[in-house]
Short mmCIF file of C-alpha atoms in Angstrom, two decimals:
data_model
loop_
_atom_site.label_atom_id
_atom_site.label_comp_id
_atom_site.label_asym_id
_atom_site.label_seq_id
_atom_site.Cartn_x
_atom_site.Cartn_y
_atom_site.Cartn_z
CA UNK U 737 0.00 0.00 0.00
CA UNK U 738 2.43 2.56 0.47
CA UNK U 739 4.56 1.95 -2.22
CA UNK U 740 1.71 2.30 -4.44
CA UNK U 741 0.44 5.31 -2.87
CA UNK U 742 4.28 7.10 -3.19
CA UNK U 743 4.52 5.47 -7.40
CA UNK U 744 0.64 7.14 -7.62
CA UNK U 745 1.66 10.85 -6.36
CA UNK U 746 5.23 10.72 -8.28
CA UNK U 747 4.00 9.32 -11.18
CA UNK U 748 0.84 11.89 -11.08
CA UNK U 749 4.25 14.76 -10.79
CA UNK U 750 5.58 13.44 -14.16
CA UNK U 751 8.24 11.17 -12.38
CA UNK U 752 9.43 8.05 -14.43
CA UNK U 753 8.61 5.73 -12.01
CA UNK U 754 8.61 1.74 -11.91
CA UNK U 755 6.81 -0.24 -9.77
CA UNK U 756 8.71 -3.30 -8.71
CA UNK U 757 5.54 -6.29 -7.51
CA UNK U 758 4.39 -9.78 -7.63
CA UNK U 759 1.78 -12.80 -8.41
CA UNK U 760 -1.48 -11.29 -8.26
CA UNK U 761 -0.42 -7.67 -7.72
CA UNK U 762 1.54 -7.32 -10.89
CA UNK U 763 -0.85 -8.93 -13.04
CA UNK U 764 -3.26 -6.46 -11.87
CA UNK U 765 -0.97 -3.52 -12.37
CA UNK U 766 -0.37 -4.74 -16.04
CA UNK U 767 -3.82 -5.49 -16.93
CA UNK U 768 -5.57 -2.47 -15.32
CA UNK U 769 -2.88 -0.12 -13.87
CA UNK U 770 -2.59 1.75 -10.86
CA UNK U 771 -6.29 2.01 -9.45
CA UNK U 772 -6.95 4.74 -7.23
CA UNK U 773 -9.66 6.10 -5.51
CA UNK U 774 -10.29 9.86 -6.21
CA UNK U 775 -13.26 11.75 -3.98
CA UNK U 776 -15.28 8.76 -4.52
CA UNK U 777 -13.83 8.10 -8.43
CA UNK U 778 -12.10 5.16 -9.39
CA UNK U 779 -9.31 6.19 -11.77
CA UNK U 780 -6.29 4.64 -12.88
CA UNK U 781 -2.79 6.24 -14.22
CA UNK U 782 -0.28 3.54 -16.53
CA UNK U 783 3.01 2.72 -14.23
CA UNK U 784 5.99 0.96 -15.43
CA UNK U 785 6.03 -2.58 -13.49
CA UNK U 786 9.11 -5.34 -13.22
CA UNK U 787 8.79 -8.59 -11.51
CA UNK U 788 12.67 -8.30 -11.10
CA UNK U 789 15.37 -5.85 -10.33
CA UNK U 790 18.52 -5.88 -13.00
CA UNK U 791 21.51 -5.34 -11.33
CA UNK U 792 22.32 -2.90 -14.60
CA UNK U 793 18.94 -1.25 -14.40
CA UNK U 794 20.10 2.38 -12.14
CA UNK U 795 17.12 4.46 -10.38
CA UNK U 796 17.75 7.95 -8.81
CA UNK U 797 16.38 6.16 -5.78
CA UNK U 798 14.74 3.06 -4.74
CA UNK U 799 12.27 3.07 -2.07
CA UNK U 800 11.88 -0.25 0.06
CA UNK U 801 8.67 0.53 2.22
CA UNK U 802 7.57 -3.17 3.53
CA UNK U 803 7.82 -3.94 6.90
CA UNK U 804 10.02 -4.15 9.40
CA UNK U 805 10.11 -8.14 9.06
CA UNK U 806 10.45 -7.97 5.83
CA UNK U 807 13.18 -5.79 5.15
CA UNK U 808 16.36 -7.97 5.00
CA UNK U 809 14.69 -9.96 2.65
CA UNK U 810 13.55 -6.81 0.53
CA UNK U 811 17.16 -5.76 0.58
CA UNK U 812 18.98 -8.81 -0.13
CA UNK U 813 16.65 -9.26 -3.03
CA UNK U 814 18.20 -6.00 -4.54
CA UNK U 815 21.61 -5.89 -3.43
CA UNK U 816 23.29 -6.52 -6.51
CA UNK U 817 21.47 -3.49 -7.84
CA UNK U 818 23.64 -0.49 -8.84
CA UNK U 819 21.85 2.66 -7.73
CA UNK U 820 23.17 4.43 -5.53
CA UNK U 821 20.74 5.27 -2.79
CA UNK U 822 18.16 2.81 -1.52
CA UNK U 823 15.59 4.29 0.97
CA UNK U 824 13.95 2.56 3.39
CA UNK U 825 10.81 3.32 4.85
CA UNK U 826 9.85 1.43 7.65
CA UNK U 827 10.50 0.89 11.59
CA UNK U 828 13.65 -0.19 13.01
CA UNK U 829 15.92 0.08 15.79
CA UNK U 830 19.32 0.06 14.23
CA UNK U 831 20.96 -0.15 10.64
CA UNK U 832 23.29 -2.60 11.44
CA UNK U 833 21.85 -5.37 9.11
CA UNK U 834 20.64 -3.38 6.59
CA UNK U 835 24.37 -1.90 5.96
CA UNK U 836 25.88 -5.09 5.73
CA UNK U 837 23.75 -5.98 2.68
CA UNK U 838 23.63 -3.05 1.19
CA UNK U 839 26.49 -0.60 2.56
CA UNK U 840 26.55 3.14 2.40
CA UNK U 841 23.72 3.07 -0.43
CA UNK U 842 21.33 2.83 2.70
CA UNK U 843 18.89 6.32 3.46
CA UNK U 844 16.58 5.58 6.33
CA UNK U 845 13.84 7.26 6.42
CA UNK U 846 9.69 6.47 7.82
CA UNK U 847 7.10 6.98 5.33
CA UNK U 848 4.28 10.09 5.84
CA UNK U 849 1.80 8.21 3.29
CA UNK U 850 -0.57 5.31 3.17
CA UNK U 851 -3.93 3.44 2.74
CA UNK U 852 -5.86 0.76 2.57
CA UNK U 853 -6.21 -1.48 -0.84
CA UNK U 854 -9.97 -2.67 -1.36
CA UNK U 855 -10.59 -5.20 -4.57
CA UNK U 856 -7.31 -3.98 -5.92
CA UNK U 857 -8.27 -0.18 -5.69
CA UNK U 858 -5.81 2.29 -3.68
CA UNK U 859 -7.76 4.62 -1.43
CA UNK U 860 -4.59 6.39 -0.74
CA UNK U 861 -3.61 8.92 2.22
CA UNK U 862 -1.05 11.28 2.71
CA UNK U 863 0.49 13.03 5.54
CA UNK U 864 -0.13 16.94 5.96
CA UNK U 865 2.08 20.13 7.72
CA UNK U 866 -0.25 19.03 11.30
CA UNK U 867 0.52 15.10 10.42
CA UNK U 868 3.64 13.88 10.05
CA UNK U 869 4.99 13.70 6.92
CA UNK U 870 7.96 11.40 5.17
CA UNK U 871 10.71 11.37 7.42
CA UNK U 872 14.38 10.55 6.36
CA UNK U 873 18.13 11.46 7.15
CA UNK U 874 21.75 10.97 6.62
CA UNK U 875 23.11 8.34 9.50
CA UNK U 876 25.79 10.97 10.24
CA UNK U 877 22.74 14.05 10.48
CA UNK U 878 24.80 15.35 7.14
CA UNK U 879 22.68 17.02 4.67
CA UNK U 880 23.79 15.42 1.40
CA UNK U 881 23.66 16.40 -2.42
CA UNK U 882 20.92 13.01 -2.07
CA UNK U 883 19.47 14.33 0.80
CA UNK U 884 18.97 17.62 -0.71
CA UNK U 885 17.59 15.77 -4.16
CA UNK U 886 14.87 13.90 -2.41
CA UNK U 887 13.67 16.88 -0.54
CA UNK U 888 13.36 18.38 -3.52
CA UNK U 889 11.32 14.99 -5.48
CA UNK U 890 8.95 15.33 -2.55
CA UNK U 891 8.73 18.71 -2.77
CA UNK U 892 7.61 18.67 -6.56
CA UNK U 893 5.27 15.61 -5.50
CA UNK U 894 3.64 18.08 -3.10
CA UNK U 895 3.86 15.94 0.13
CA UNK U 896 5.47 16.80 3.44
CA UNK U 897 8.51 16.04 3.98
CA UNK U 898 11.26 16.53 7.20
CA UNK U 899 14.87 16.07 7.19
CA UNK U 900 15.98 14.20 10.51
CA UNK U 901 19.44 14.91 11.64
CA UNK U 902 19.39 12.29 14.01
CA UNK U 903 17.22 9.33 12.19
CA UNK U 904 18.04 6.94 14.34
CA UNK U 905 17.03 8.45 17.62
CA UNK U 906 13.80 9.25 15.32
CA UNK U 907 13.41 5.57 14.80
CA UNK U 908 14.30 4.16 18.09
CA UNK U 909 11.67 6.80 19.67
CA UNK U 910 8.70 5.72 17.34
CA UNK U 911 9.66 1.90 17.87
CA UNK U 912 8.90 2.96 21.87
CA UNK U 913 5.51 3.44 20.93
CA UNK U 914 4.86 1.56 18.27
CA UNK U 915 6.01 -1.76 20.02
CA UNK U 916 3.02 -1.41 22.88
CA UNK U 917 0.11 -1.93 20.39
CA UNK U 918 0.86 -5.82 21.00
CA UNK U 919 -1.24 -5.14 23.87
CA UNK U 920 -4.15 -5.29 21.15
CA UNK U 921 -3.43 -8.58 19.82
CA UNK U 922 -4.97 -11.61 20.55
CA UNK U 923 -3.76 -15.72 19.68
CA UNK U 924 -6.00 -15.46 16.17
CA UNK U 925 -6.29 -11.38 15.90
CA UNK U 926 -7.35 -8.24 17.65
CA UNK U 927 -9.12 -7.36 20.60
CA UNK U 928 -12.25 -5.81 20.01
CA UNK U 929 -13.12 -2.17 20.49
CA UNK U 930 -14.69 -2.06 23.85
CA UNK U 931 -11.51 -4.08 24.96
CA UNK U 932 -9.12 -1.90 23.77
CA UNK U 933 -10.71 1.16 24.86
CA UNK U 934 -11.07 -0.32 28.77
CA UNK U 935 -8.45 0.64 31.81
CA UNK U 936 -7.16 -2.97 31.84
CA UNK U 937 -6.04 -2.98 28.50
CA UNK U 938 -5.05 0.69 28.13
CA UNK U 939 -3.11 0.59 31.58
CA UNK U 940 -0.45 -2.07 30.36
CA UNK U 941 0.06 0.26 27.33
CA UNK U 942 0.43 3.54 29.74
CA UNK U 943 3.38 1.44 31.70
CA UNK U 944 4.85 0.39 28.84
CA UNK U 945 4.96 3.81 27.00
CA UNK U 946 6.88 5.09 30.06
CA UNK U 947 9.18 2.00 30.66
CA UNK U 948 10.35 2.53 27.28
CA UNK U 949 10.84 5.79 27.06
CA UNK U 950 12.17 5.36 30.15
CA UNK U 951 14.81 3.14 28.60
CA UNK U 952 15.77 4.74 25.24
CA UNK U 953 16.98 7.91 27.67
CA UNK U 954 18.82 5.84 30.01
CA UNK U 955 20.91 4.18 26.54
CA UNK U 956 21.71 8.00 26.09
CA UNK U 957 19.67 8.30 22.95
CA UNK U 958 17.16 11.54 22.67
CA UNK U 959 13.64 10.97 22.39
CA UNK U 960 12.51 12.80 19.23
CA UNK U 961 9.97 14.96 18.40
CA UNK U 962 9.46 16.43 21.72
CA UNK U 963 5.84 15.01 21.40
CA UNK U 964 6.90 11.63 21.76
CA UNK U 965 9.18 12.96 25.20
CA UNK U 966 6.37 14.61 26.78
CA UNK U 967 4.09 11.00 26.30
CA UNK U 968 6.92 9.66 28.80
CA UNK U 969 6.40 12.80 31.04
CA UNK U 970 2.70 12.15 31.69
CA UNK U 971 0.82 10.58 34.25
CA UNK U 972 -0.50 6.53 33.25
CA UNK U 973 -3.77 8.34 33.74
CA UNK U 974 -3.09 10.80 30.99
CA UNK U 975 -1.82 8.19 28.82
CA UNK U 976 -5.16 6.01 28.92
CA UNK U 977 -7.42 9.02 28.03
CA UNK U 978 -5.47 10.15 25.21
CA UNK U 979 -5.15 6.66 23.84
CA UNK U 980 -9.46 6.41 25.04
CA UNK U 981 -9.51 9.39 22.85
CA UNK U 982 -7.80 8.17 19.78
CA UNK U 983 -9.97 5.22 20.53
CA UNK U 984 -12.86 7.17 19.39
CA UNK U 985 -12.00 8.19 15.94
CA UNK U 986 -12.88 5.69 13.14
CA UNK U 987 -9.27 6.03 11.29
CA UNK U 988 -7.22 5.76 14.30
CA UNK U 989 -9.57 2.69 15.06
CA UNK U 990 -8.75 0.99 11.64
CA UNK U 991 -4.87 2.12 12.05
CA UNK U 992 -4.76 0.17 15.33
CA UNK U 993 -7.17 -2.44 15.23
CA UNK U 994 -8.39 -3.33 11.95
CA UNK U 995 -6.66 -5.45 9.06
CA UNK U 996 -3.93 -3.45 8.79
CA UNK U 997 -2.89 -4.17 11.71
CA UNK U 998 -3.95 -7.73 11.79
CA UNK U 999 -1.15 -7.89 9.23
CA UNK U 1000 1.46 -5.87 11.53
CA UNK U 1001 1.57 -8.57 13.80
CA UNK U 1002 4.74 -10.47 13.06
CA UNK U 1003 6.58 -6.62 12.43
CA UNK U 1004 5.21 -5.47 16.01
CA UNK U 1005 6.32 -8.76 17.61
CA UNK U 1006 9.53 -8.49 16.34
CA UNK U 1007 10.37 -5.33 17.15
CA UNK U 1008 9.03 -5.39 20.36
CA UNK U 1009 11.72 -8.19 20.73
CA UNK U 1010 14.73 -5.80 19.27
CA UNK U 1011 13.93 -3.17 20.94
CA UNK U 1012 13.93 -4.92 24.89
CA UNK U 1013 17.00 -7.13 23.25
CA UNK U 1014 18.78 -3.66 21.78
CA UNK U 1015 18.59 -1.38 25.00
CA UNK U 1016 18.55 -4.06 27.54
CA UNK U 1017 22.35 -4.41 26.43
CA UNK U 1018 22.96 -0.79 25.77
CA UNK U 1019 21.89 0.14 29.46
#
């Protein structure tokens, strides 16, 4: 979903994109192209598509955005690639992998766009100035000639964009929260709404917001955007209404509970793992 919801706003800029895909997603991209909801209008713009990246075939960039899980796998299947700068967009808490399979190519960055996909038809999203928008960085907080570039192909694709100069504090501090929404899972899927919205359920988030915040400032790392900091300043109590709250809009519902996040699973898991493993050692 996201990559098709970045190829549908570049391409719609005049980009040459390609998208690479899959089975049954690339047969649909080559026999209807990209479909897209519009207000209500189901439209559809032609995209390049490859089943397979040439190691000869060179991109300005190449965007990974699959899931945390999933990204060594995404990598190693183009590390032979030439092109220069591969940009991943996803959660992590650390590089370390990533680099080894495909070196100083590697721009982190978090993506400010997404979706759903219903019957093959993107019903797209995009981050705005009061949402966050795509989020990426040097590893060394440099700004780059690349940097600079993909600023300005995000710019011309008219979506919000910040340059981190620490991405990896970035990245730790969103895995903080984003690792206590296993609290929502169940063996064979998610609670259900009245569940997640009651004291039980929200107080083992509240503790575990502040335990881990808790625990990326004690491995000396700064929790970024200040946001994110204050959540670890707050009272549990505080914690559970905002997240009773959130609870209450229908899009924050589907983001946290519905089959998007069915699908998270394995990613949250995981990183929930990494990130006790990572900082646990680091303290």
């Amino acid at each position: 979903m996201i990559g098709s919801t970045y190829a549908l706003r570049f391409a719609q800029s005049g980009f040459d994109v390609t998208l690479l895909a899959r089975g049954k997603r690339l047969d649909a991209l080559q026999k209807n192209g990209l479909r897209y909801n519009d207000h209500g209008e189901i439209k559809q713009i032609s995209v390049k598509t490859i089943e397979k990246l040439e190691d000869d075939d060179i991109y300005d960039f190449i965007f990974v955005p699959v899931r945390y899980d999933q990204a060594e796998s995404a990598l190693s299947a183009i590390k032979n690639n030439q092109s220069q700068t591969i940009v991943t967009l996803t959660n992590t808490i650390g590089y370390e992998p990533w680099l080894e399979i495909v070196g100083d190519r590697l721009l982190p960055g978090f993506p400010g766009a997404g979706g759903d996909m219903k019957e093959e038809v993107l019903y797209a999203q995009f981050g705005s100035e009061k949402h966050q928008g795509t989020i990426f960085g040097e590893m060394n907080g440099q700004t780059s000639e690349r940097v600079k570039e993909l600023a300005k192909v995000l710019e011309t694709a008219g979506l919000h964009y910040e340059v981190q100069d620490n991405i990896y504090a970035f990245h730790v501090s969103h895995a903080a929260l984003a690792v206590v929404n296993k609290h929502f899972y169940t063996d064979d899927g998610m609670v259900d709404l009245e569940t997640a919205r009651s004291e039980s359920s929200l107080s083992k988030i509240a503790a575990d917001i502040k335990q881990n915040l808790r625990l990326v400032e004690q491995a000396g790392i700064p929790v970024i955007p200040p946001e994110t900091k204050s959540m670890g300043e707050w009272s549990e109590q505080d914690i559970i209404t905002k997240y009773q709250q959130m609870l209450s809009n229908d899009f924050i519902i589907d983001v946290k509970l519905g089959d998007h996040a069915v699908s998270q699973k394995a990613e949250i898991l995981l990183l929930d793992q990494k990130f006790h493993e990572k900082l646990s050692v680091r303290r």
